[in-house]
XYZ file of C-alpha atoms in Angstrom:
365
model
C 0.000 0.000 0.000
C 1.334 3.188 -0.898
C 2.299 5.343 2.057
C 2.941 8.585 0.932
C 2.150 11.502 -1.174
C 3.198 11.114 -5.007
C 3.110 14.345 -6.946
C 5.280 13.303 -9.714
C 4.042 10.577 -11.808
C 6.727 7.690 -12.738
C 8.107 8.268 -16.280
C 6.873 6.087 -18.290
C 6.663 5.764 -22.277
C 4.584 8.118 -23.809
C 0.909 7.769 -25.535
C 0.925 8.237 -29.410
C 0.357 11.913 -30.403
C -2.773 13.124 -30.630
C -4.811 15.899 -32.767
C -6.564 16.421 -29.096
C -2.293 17.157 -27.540
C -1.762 20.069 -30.045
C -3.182 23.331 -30.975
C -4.884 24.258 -34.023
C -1.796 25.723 -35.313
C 0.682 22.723 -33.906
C -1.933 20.430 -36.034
C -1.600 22.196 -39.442
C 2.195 22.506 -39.026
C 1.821 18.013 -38.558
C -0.085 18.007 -41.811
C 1.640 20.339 -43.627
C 4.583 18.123 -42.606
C 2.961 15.139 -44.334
C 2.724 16.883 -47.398
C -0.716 18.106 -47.197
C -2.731 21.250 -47.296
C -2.623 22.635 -43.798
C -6.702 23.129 -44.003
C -6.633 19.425 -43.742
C -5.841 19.987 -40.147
C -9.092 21.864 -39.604
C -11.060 19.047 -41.422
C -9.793 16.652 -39.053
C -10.647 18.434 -36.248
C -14.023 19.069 -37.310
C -14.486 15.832 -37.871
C -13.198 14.675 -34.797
C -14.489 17.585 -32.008
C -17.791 18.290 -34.333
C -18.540 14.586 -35.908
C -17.811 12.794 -32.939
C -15.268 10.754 -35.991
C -11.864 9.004 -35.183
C -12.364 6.897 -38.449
C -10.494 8.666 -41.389
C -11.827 6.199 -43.278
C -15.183 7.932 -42.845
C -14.039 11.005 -43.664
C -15.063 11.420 -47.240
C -14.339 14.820 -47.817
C -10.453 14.054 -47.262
C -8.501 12.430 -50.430
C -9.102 8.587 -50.397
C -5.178 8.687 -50.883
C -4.083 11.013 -47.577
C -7.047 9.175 -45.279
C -5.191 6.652 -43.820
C -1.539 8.576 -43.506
C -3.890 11.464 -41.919
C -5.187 9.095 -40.071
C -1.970 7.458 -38.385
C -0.363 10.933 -38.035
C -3.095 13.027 -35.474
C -5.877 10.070 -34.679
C -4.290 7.228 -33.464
C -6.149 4.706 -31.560
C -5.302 5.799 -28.058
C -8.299 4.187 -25.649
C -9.681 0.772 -26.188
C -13.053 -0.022 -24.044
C -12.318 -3.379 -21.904
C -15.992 -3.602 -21.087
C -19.253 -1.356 -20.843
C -20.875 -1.975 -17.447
C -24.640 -0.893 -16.718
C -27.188 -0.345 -13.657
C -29.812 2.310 -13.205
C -32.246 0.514 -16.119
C -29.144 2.139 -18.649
C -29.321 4.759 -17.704
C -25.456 4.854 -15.729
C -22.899 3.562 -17.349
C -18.951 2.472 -16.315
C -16.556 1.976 -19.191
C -13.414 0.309 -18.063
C -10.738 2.036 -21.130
C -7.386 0.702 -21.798
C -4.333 2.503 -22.996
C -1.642 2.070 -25.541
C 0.315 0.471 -22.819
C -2.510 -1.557 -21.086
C -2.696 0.809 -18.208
C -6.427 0.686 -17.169
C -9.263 3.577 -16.002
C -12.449 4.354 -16.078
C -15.043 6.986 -16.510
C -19.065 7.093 -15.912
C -21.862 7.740 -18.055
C -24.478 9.401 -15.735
C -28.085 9.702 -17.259
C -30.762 12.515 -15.654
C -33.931 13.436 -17.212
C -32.797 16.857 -17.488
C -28.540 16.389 -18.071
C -26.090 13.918 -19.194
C -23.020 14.083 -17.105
C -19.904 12.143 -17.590
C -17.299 11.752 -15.010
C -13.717 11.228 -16.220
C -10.444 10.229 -15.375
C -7.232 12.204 -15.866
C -5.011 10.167 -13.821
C -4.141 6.170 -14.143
C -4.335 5.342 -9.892
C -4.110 8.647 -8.171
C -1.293 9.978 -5.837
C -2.958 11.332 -3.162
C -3.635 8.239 -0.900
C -6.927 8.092 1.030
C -7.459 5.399 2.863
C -11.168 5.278 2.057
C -10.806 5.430 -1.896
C -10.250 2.281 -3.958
C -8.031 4.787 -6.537
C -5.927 5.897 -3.528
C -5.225 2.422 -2.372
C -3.371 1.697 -5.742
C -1.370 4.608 -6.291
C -0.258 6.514 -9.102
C 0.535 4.417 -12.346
C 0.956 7.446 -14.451
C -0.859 10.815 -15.871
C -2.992 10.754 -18.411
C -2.220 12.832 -22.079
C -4.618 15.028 -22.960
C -5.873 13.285 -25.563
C -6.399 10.424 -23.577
C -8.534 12.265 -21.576
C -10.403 14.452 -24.478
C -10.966 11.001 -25.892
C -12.823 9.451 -22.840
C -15.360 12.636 -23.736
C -15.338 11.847 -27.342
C -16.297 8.284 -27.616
C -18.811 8.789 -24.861
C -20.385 11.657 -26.614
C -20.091 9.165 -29.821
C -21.871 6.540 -28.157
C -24.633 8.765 -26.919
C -24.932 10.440 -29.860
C -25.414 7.031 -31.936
C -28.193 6.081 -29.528
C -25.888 3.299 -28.280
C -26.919 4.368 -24.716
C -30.177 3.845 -22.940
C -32.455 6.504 -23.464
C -32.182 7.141 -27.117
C -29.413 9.479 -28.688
C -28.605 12.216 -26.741
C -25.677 14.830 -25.903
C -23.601 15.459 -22.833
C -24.064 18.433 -20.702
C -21.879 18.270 -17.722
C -18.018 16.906 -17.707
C -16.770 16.342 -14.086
C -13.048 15.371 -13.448
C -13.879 13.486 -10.673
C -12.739 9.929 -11.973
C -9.126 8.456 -11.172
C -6.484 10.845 -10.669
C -6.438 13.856 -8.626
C -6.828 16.538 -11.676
C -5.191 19.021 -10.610
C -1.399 16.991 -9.818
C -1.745 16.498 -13.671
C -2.812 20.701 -14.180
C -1.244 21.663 -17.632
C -2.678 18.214 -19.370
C -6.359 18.717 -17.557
C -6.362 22.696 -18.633
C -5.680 21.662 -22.129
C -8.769 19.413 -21.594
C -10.580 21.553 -20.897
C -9.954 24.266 -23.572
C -10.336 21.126 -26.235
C -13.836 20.451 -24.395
C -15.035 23.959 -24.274
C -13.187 25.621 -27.020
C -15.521 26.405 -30.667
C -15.658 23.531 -33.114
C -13.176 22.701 -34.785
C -10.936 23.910 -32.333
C -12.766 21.696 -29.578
C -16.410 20.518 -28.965
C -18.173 23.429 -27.889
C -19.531 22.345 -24.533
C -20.231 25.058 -22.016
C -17.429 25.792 -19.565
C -20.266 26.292 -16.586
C -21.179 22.839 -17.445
C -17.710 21.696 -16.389
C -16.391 21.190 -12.983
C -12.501 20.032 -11.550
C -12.485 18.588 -8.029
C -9.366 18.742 -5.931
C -8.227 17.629 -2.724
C -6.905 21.283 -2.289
C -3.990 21.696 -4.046
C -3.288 25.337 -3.420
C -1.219 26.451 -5.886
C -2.735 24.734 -8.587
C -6.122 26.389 -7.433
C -4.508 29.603 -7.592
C -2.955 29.195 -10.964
C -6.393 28.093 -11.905
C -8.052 31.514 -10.851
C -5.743 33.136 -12.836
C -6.859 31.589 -15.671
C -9.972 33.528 -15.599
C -12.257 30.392 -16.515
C -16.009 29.327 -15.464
C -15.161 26.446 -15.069
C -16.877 25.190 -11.755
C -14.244 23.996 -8.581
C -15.198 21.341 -6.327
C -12.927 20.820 -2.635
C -13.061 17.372 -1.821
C -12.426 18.060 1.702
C -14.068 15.529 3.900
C -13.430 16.702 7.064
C -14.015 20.423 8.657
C -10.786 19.592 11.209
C -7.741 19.105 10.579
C -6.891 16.798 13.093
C -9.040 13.991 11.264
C -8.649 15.481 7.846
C -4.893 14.657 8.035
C -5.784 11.066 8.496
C -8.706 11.262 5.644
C -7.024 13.736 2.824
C -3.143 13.374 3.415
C -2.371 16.405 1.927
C -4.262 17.844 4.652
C -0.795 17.587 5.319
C 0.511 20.087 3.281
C -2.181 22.275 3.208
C -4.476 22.713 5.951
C -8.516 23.172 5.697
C -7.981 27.450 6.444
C -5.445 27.358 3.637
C -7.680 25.173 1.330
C -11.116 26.882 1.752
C -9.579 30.635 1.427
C -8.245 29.506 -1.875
C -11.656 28.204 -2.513
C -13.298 31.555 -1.714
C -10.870 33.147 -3.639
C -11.645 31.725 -6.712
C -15.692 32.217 -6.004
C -14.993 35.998 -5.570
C -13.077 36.043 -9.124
C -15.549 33.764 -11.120
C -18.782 34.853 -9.355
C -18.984 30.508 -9.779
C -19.951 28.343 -6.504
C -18.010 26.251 -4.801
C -18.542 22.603 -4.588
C -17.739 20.967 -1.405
C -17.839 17.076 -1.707
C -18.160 15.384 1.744
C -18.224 11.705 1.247
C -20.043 10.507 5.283
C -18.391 7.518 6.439
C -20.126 5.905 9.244
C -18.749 6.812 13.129
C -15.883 8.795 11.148
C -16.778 11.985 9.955
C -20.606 12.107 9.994
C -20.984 13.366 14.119
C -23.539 16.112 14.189
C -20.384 18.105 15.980
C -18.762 17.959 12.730
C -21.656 19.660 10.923
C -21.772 22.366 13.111
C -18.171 22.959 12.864
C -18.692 22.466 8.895
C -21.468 24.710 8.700
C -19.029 27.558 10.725
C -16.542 27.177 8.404
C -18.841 28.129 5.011
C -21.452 30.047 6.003
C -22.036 33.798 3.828
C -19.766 31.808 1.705
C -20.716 31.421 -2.144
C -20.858 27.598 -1.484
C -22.454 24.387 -2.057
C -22.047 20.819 -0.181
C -22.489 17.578 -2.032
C -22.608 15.075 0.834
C -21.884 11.757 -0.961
C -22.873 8.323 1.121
C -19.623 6.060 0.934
C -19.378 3.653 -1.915
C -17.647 0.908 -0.077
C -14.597 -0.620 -1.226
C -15.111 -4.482 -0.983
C -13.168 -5.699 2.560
C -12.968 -1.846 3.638
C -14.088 -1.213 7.042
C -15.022 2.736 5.955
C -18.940 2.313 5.137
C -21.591 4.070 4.470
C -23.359 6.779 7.379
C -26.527 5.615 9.123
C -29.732 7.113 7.698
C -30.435 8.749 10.774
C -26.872 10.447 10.875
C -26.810 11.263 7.159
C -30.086 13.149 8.123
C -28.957 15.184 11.199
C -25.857 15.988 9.468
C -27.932 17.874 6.501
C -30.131 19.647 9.208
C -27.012 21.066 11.194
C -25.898 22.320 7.758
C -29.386 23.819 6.808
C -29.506 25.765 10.235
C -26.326 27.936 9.488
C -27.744 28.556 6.324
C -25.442 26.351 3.856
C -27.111 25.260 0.735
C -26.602 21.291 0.831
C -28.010 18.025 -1.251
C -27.088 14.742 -0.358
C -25.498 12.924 -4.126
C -27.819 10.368 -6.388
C -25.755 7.246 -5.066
C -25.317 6.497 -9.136
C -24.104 2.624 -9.981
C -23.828 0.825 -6.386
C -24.319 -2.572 -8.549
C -21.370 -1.559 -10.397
C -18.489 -0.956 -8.275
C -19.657 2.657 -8.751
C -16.721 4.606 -6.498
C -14.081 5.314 -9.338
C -10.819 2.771 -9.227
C -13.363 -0.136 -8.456
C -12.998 -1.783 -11.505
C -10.015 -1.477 -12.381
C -8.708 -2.642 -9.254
C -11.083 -6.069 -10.222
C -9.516 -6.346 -13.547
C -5.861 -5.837 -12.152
């Protein structure tokens, strides 16, 4: 078991490039390389970002005769699916992806009557080592490339798209990096993500950036650089614990940065976005979930531009962290309610499924 921080992922060889690694103008100098028009570069990406199209083969408006060298140059096969898993009549849905280099991850399909969301991965394993997290538990394999993280977004939004999900074709709303990894120990690779998932097509696919959200176990100076980006993108604190006497044990980088240091940076970047803060609270039974601990929550983020998402533990299989009793789950969302903090307690989405993220992989492993 990994006992320590990791913020520096193991070198290990690198993913193929990707159309989704390189900017628009880093893509026509590729083609242009190749011999071809550089407006090829812009066809791709339509294709690609727009189309929802990996296949040059499909690409008909391309010369039959530059498809396939197109093709191999900017959209190589970078993500396989091991398996599609399903609960929720369809309507959730875990695909277990593997790499070029048969590192494994996941993301998760999440179907509402009135959004789509998908929740990716941007690390293989994750770093950050909480006890109570399958991911944590295995440690970090490696970071993600961007365009193995664009393309989790892509072929989801493909699959939706072709009606290949319950529910009839349909588009996705709502991007959460809040699968393996801890998003922002990999920052440069998940900005780029984000610019390819919110930028125009054909530079990316157009989705709002209020519709996307990057969780953190409070990384400080990546939050920081991250307000200086000037995005909309929405930041959720996975904090876990209002103390830092427990949140040390929880959230080792507690560690490094305490809760003060973590929430000011958090209120920070509410003040320059005008966006809400997410706070995700996962209540693990006789842990964390005392109605003292509310109160003391509640303290801490009241007349703050906040929101809680308590989240009832997805055990890990032989774990002895479990899930709050109903009763304490309940007092725990009054406490918050009476200082005046706006609070919902998460959709437990795809139980059946080994739903907490790092689940399944750790099965297939």
């Amino acid at each position: 078991m990994p006992a320590e921080l990791t913020f520096v992922a193991p070198r290990r060889a690198k993913p193929p490039r990707h159309l989704a690694d390189l900017s628009p103008e880093e893509r026509a100098e590729v083609v242009s390389d190749l011999g071809e028009k550089p407006f090829r570069a812009k066809q791709l990406a339509k294709h690609y970002f727009g189309g929802l199209e990996s296949d040059t083969a499909a690409m008909t408006d391309l010369p039959a005769s530059s498809r396939e060298r197109l093709g191999e140059a900017l959209l190589p096969t970078l993500l396989t699916p091991v398996r599609h898993i399903t609960c929720d009549n369809g309507m959730t849905r875990k695909t277990l992806w593997k790499a070029f280099d048969g590192v494994m991850f996941e993301s998760v399909l999440m179907r509402y009557p009135d959004r789509v969301t998908l929740c990716i991965s941007s690390q293989a394993g994750c770093g950050m080592n909480c006890p109570f997290c399958a991911t944590g538990q295995a440690g970090l394999t490696r970071n993600l490339s961007t365009g193995e993280i664009v393309d989790q977004v892509v072929a989801s939004a493909r699959d939706l798209a072709r009606g290949e999900v319950a529910g009839g074709p349909g588009r996705i709303s709502n991007i959460v990096f809040m699968g393996m990894g801890e998003p922002m120990a990999n920052y440069k690779r998940v900005l780029q993500t984000v610019r390819r998932i919110t930028d125009p097509v054909p530079e990316g696919m157009g989705i709002s950036q209020r519709g996307v959200t990057v969780s953190t176990v409070g990384l400080v100076p990546a939050i920081n650089k991250l307000i200086d980006e000037k995005m909309q993108v929405r930041l959720a604190i996975s904090l876990h614990a209002p103390d830092d006497e427990l949140r040390d044990e929880l959230v080792p980088i507690n560690t490094r940065w305490k809760v003060d240091e973590v929430l000011d940076a958090a209120w920070r970047y509410a003040g320059t976005t005008g966006r809400r803060v997410s706070i995700e609270y996962a209540l693990i039974k006789d842990i964390n979930d005392q109605a003292w601990r509310a109160d003391m929550l509640g303290e801490l983020l009241k007349g703050h531009l906040v929101h809680v998402n308590l989240i009832p533990l997805n055990p890990t299989p032989g774990s002895k962290w479990t899930a709050s009793r109903p009763e304490d789950e309940r007092e725990f969302v009054r406490r918050l309610q009476s200082h005046g903090v706006s609070v919902t307690v998460r959709d437990t989405r795809g139980q059946e499924i080994d739903g907490a993220c790092g689940q399944l992989a750790a099965a297939e492993g």
